[in-house]
PDB file of C-alpha atoms and ligand atoms in Angstrom:
ATOM      1  CA  UNK A 152       0.000   0.000   0.000  1.00 47.00           C
ATOM      2  CA  UNK A 153       2.777   2.397   0.941  1.00 49.00           C
ATOM      3  CA  UNK A 154       4.640   1.357  -2.169  1.00 55.00           C
ATOM      4  CA  UNK A 155       1.594   2.252  -4.278  1.00 55.00           C
ATOM      5  CA  UNK A 156       0.997   5.577  -2.567  1.00 55.00           C
ATOM      6  CA  UNK A 157       4.552   6.880  -2.858  1.00 52.00           C
ATOM      7  CA  UNK A 158       4.694   7.545  -6.627  1.00 53.00           C
ATOM      8  CA  UNK A 159       1.397   9.423  -6.461  1.00 52.00           C
ATOM      9  CA  UNK A 160       2.686  11.501  -3.562  1.00 51.00           C
ATOM     10  CA  UNK A 161       5.911  12.323  -5.386  1.00 50.00           C
ATOM     11  CA  UNK A 162       4.005  13.266  -8.526  1.00 49.00           C
ATOM     12  CA  UNK A 163       1.845  15.569  -6.425  1.00 48.00           C
ATOM     13  CA  UNK A 164       4.859  17.258  -4.869  1.00 49.00           C
ATOM     14  CA  UNK A 165       6.627  17.708  -8.186  1.00 49.00           C
ATOM     15  CA  UNK A 166       3.460  19.061  -9.761  1.00 45.00           C
ATOM     16  CA  UNK A 167       3.043  21.589  -6.973  1.00 44.00           C
ATOM     17  CA  UNK A 168       6.674  22.684  -7.307  1.00 45.00           C
ATOM     18  CA  UNK A 169       6.278  23.192 -11.040  1.00 45.00           C
ATOM     19  CA  UNK A 170       3.181  25.295 -10.584  1.00 46.00           C
ATOM     20  CA  UNK A 171       5.039  27.703  -8.320  1.00 50.00           C
ATOM     21  CA  UNK A 172       8.116  28.094 -10.521  1.00 65.00           C
ATOM     22  CA  UNK A 173       6.794  31.357 -11.891  1.00 85.00           C
ATOM     23  CA  UNK A 174       8.532  34.551 -12.878  1.00 86.00           C
ATOM     24  CA  UNK A 175       8.978  36.862  -9.881  1.00 84.00           C
ATOM     25  CA  UNK A 176       6.847  39.784 -11.140  1.00 85.00           C
ATOM     26  CA  UNK A 177       7.467  42.007  -8.155  1.00 92.00           C
ATOM     27  CA  UNK A 178      11.252  41.864  -8.081  1.00 96.00           C
ATOM     28  CA  UNK A 179      13.390  43.884 -10.458  1.00 97.00           C
ATOM     29  CA  UNK A 180      17.135  43.638 -10.975  1.00 97.00           C
ATOM     30  CA  UNK A 181      19.248  46.653 -11.912  1.00 97.00           C
ATOM     31  CA  UNK A 182      22.932  47.437 -12.459  1.00 97.00           C
ATOM     32  CA  UNK A 183      23.899  43.765 -12.484  1.00 98.00           C
ATOM     33  CA  UNK A 184      27.583  43.062 -13.028  1.00 98.00           C
ATOM     34  CA  UNK A 185      30.288  40.529 -12.359  1.00 98.00           C
ATOM     35  CA  UNK A 186      33.832  41.197 -11.262  1.00 97.00           C
ATOM     36  CA  UNK A 187      36.092  38.711 -12.952  1.00 96.00           C
ATOM     37  CA  UNK A 188      39.206  37.601 -11.132  1.00 93.00           C
ATOM     38  CA  UNK A 189      42.272  35.997 -12.701  1.00 88.00           C
ATOM     39  CA  UNK A 190      43.509  32.428 -12.441  1.00 80.00           C
ATOM     40  CA  UNK A 191      40.176  30.717 -12.033  1.00 80.00           C
ATOM     41  CA  UNK A 192      39.364  32.514  -8.785  1.00 92.00           C
ATOM     42  CA  UNK A 193      35.633  32.811  -8.040  1.00 95.00           C
ATOM     43  CA  UNK A 194      33.991  35.889  -9.549  1.00 97.00           C
ATOM     44  CA  UNK A 195      31.691  38.219  -7.588  1.00 97.00           C
ATOM     45  CA  UNK A 196      28.162  38.951  -8.785  1.00 98.00           C
ATOM     46  CA  UNK A 197      26.536  42.245  -7.821  1.00 98.00           C
ATOM     47  CA  UNK A 198      23.035  43.582  -8.402  1.00 98.00           C
ATOM     48  CA  UNK A 199      20.441  45.908  -6.920  1.00 98.00           C
ATOM     49  CA  UNK A 200      17.149  44.128  -6.238  1.00 98.00           C
ATOM     50  CA  UNK A 201      13.946  46.118  -5.896  1.00 98.00           C
ATOM     51  CA  UNK A 202      10.791  44.599  -4.458  1.00 97.00           C
ATOM     52  CA  UNK A 203       7.512  46.259  -5.528  1.00 96.00           C
ATOM     53  CA  UNK A 204       5.346  43.869  -3.539  1.00 93.00           C
ATOM     54  CA  UNK A 205       3.536  44.506  -0.258  1.00 95.00           C
ATOM     55  CA  UNK A 206       5.356  41.564   1.287  1.00 94.00           C
ATOM     56  CA  UNK A 207       9.062  40.895   1.786  1.00 95.00           C
ATOM     57  CA  UNK A 208      10.722  38.616  -0.742  1.00 96.00           C
ATOM     58  CA  UNK A 209      13.423  36.195   0.315  1.00 97.00           C
ATOM     59  CA  UNK A 210      16.316  35.392  -2.007  1.00 98.00           C
ATOM     60  CA  UNK A 211      17.324  31.800  -1.345  1.00 97.00           C
ATOM     61  CA  UNK A 212      19.839  30.896  -4.012  1.00 96.00           C
ATOM     62  CA  UNK A 213      21.106  31.586  -7.490  1.00 98.00           C
ATOM     63  CA  UNK A 214      22.216  29.504 -10.441  1.00 98.00           C
ATOM     64  CA  UNK A 215      23.721  30.108 -13.859  1.00 98.00           C
ATOM     65  CA  UNK A 216      24.453  28.073 -16.957  1.00 97.00           C
ATOM     66  CA  UNK A 217      27.875  29.787 -16.970  1.00 97.00           C
ATOM     67  CA  UNK A 218      28.911  28.602 -13.490  1.00 97.00           C
ATOM     68  CA  UNK A 219      28.818  25.186 -11.892  1.00 97.00           C
ATOM     69  CA  UNK A 220      28.273  26.577  -8.434  1.00 97.00           C
ATOM     70  CA  UNK A 221      26.779  29.868  -7.227  1.00 98.00           C
ATOM     71  CA  UNK A 222      26.605  30.826  -3.556  1.00 97.00           C
ATOM     72  CA  UNK A 223      25.132  33.713  -1.633  1.00 98.00           C
ATOM     73  CA  UNK A 224      27.915  35.337   0.415  1.00 97.00           C
ATOM     74  CA  UNK A 225      28.451  38.301   2.649  1.00 96.00           C
ATOM     75  CA  UNK A 226      31.774  40.076   3.067  1.00 94.00           C
ATOM     76  CA  UNK A 227      32.601  41.656   6.397  1.00 90.00           C
ATOM     77  CA  UNK A 228      35.648  43.331   7.893  1.00 86.00           C
ATOM     78  CA  UNK A 229      34.631  43.471  11.544  1.00 79.00           C
ATOM     79  CA  UNK A 230      38.116  42.992  12.947  1.00 80.00           C
ATOM     80  CA  UNK A 231      39.899  44.770  10.123  1.00 81.00           C
ATOM     81  CA  UNK A 232      40.306  41.381   8.452  1.00 84.00           C
ATOM     82  CA  UNK A 233      38.301  40.938   5.274  1.00 84.00           C
ATOM     83  CA  UNK A 234      36.378  37.698   5.277  1.00 90.00           C
ATOM     84  CA  UNK A 235      33.238  36.289   3.780  1.00 92.00           C
ATOM     85  CA  UNK A 236      30.591  33.875   4.914  1.00 94.00           C
ATOM     86  CA  UNK A 237      27.882  31.930   3.157  1.00 96.00           C
ATOM     87  CA  UNK A 238      24.412  33.208   3.984  1.00 96.00           C
ATOM     88  CA  UNK A 239      21.264  31.081   3.781  1.00 96.00           C
ATOM     89  CA  UNK A 240      18.960  33.799   2.518  1.00 97.00           C
ATOM     90  CA  UNK A 241      18.611  37.509   1.939  1.00 97.00           C
ATOM     91  CA  UNK A 242      15.410  39.478   2.662  1.00 97.00           C
ATOM     92  CA  UNK A 243      14.261  42.203   0.301  1.00 97.00           C
ATOM     93  CA  UNK A 244      11.781  44.321   2.283  1.00 97.00           C
ATOM     94  CA  UNK A 245       8.330  45.200   0.957  1.00 97.00           C
ATOM     95  CA  UNK A 246       8.680  48.196  -1.377  1.00 97.00           C
ATOM     96  CA  UNK A 247      12.388  48.190  -0.624  1.00 97.00           C
ATOM     97  CA  UNK A 248      15.715  47.531  -2.249  1.00 98.00           C
ATOM     98  CA  UNK A 249      18.753  45.494  -1.340  1.00 97.00           C
ATOM     99  CA  UNK A 250      22.123  46.043  -2.963  1.00 97.00           C
ATOM    100  CA  UNK A 251      24.555  43.228  -3.516  1.00 98.00           C
ATOM    101  CA  UNK A 252      27.788  45.198  -3.766  1.00 96.00           C
ATOM    102  CA  UNK A 253      31.538  44.836  -3.177  1.00 94.00           C
ATOM    103  CA  UNK A 254      32.238  44.651   0.559  1.00 92.00           C
ATOM    104  CA  UNK A 255      28.779  43.290   1.374  1.00 95.00           C
ATOM    105  CA  UNK A 256      26.367  40.740   0.037  1.00 97.00           C
ATOM    106  CA  UNK A 257      27.378  39.160  -3.254  1.00 98.00           C
ATOM    107  CA  UNK A 258      26.964  36.104  -5.382  1.00 98.00           C
ATOM    108  CA  UNK A 259      30.065  33.937  -5.413  1.00 98.00           C
ATOM    109  CA  UNK A 260      30.398  32.496  -8.889  1.00 98.00           C
ATOM    110  CA  UNK A 261      32.481  29.343  -9.006  1.00 96.00           C
ATOM    111  CA  UNK A 262      33.466  26.679 -11.502  1.00 95.00           C
ATOM    112  CA  UNK A 263      32.936  28.612 -14.734  1.00 95.00           C
ATOM    113  CA  UNK A 264      31.770  26.167 -17.372  1.00 94.00           C
ATOM    114  CA  UNK A 265      33.970  28.069 -19.853  1.00 93.00           C
ATOM    115  CA  UNK A 266      36.116  31.180 -19.436  1.00 92.00           C
ATOM    116  CA  UNK A 267      33.965  34.292 -19.008  1.00 95.00           C
ATOM    117  CA  UNK A 268      35.345  37.372 -20.785  1.00 94.00           C
ATOM    118  CA  UNK A 269      34.907  41.023 -19.823  1.00 96.00           C
ATOM    119  CA  UNK A 270      32.098  42.548 -21.867  1.00 96.00           C
ATOM    120  CA  UNK A 271      30.106  39.332 -21.923  1.00 96.00           C
ATOM    121  CA  UNK A 272      26.635  39.244 -20.379  1.00 97.00           C
ATOM    122  CA  UNK A 273      25.991  36.225 -18.177  1.00 98.00           C
ATOM    123  CA  UNK A 274      22.492  35.137 -17.203  1.00 98.00           C
ATOM    124  CA  UNK A 275      22.030  34.369 -13.526  1.00 98.00           C
ATOM    125  CA  UNK A 276      18.753  32.999 -12.219  1.00 98.00           C
ATOM    126  CA  UNK A 277      17.701  34.171  -8.772  1.00 98.00           C
ATOM    127  CA  UNK A 278      15.517  31.762  -6.788  1.00 97.00           C
ATOM    128  CA  UNK A 279      13.127  33.122  -4.182  1.00 96.00           C
ATOM    129  CA  UNK A 280      11.579  31.381  -1.187  1.00 96.00           C
ATOM    130  CA  UNK A 281       8.087  31.432  -2.750  1.00 93.00           C
ATOM    131  CA  UNK A 282       9.394  29.332  -5.640  1.00 94.00           C
ATOM    132  CA  UNK A 283       9.489  32.197  -8.149  1.00 95.00           C
ATOM    133  CA  UNK A 284      12.608  32.991 -10.131  1.00 97.00           C
ATOM    134  CA  UNK A 285      14.126  35.992 -11.860  1.00 97.00           C
ATOM    135  CA  UNK A 286      16.637  35.802 -14.707  1.00 97.00           C
ATOM    136  CA  UNK A 287      19.004  38.751 -14.869  1.00 97.00           C
ATOM    137  CA  UNK A 288      21.809  39.599 -17.291  1.00 98.00           C
ATOM    138  CA  UNK A 289      25.066  40.368 -15.470  1.00 98.00           C
ATOM    139  CA  UNK A 290      27.734  42.307 -17.373  1.00 97.00           C
ATOM    140  CA  UNK A 291      31.179  40.785 -16.864  1.00 97.00           C
ATOM    141  CA  UNK A 292      33.785  43.406 -15.959  1.00 97.00           C
ATOM    142  CA  UNK A 293      37.534  43.223 -15.299  1.00 96.00           C
ATOM    143  CA  UNK A 294      39.075  42.760 -11.840  1.00 94.00           C
ATOM    144  CA  UNK A 295      39.733  46.488 -11.370  1.00 93.00           C
ATOM    145  CA  UNK A 296      36.110  47.491 -12.027  1.00 94.00           C
ATOM    146  CA  UNK A 297      34.218  49.030  -9.125  1.00 91.00           C
ATOM    147  CA  UNK A 298      30.725  49.106 -10.608  1.00 91.00           C
ATOM    148  CA  UNK A 299      28.496  48.043 -13.487  1.00 90.00           C
ATOM    149  CA  UNK A 300      29.883  50.700 -15.855  1.00 85.00           C
ATOM    150  CA  UNK A 301      33.051  52.746 -16.328  1.00 70.00           C
ATOM    151  CA  UNK A 302      33.330  55.287 -13.549  1.00 56.00           C
ATOM    152  CA  UNK A 303      30.549  53.587 -11.609  1.00 48.00           C
TER     153      UNK A 303
HETATM  154 CU1   CU B  12      32.221  35.388  -1.656  1.00 94.09          CU
END
């Protein structure tokens, strides 16, 4: 009996997951860029996320066809020593914005599937706690870049 019930249960769960994998209408990405580092070091992904909804949105993870592994990180320098930690999620307040920027929250882009060149636009998919996703184009910039465009 249990053996019969299990496939139906799994199908139900998968079906429900699929139904929720919708585009995140209320979240908008701006100024998205990647800082490339030499010698296969992980690249940093930065973006400003704006939430137009009346409820907070929770960023859970990110993925990209260009990278084998993407993590949500936060840089800190509490004791004068720069370090970074993995974070489980990032809240974007209702009608608020959160900036992923150098020195703070960022996406750690690891295991490039092929070398990413400056000037290239890389698609990164952001996954939210409600099951919705947002695809954003991140402009790859050289290691000395400080923002999404020259002088920025
Ligand atoms: Cu990092």
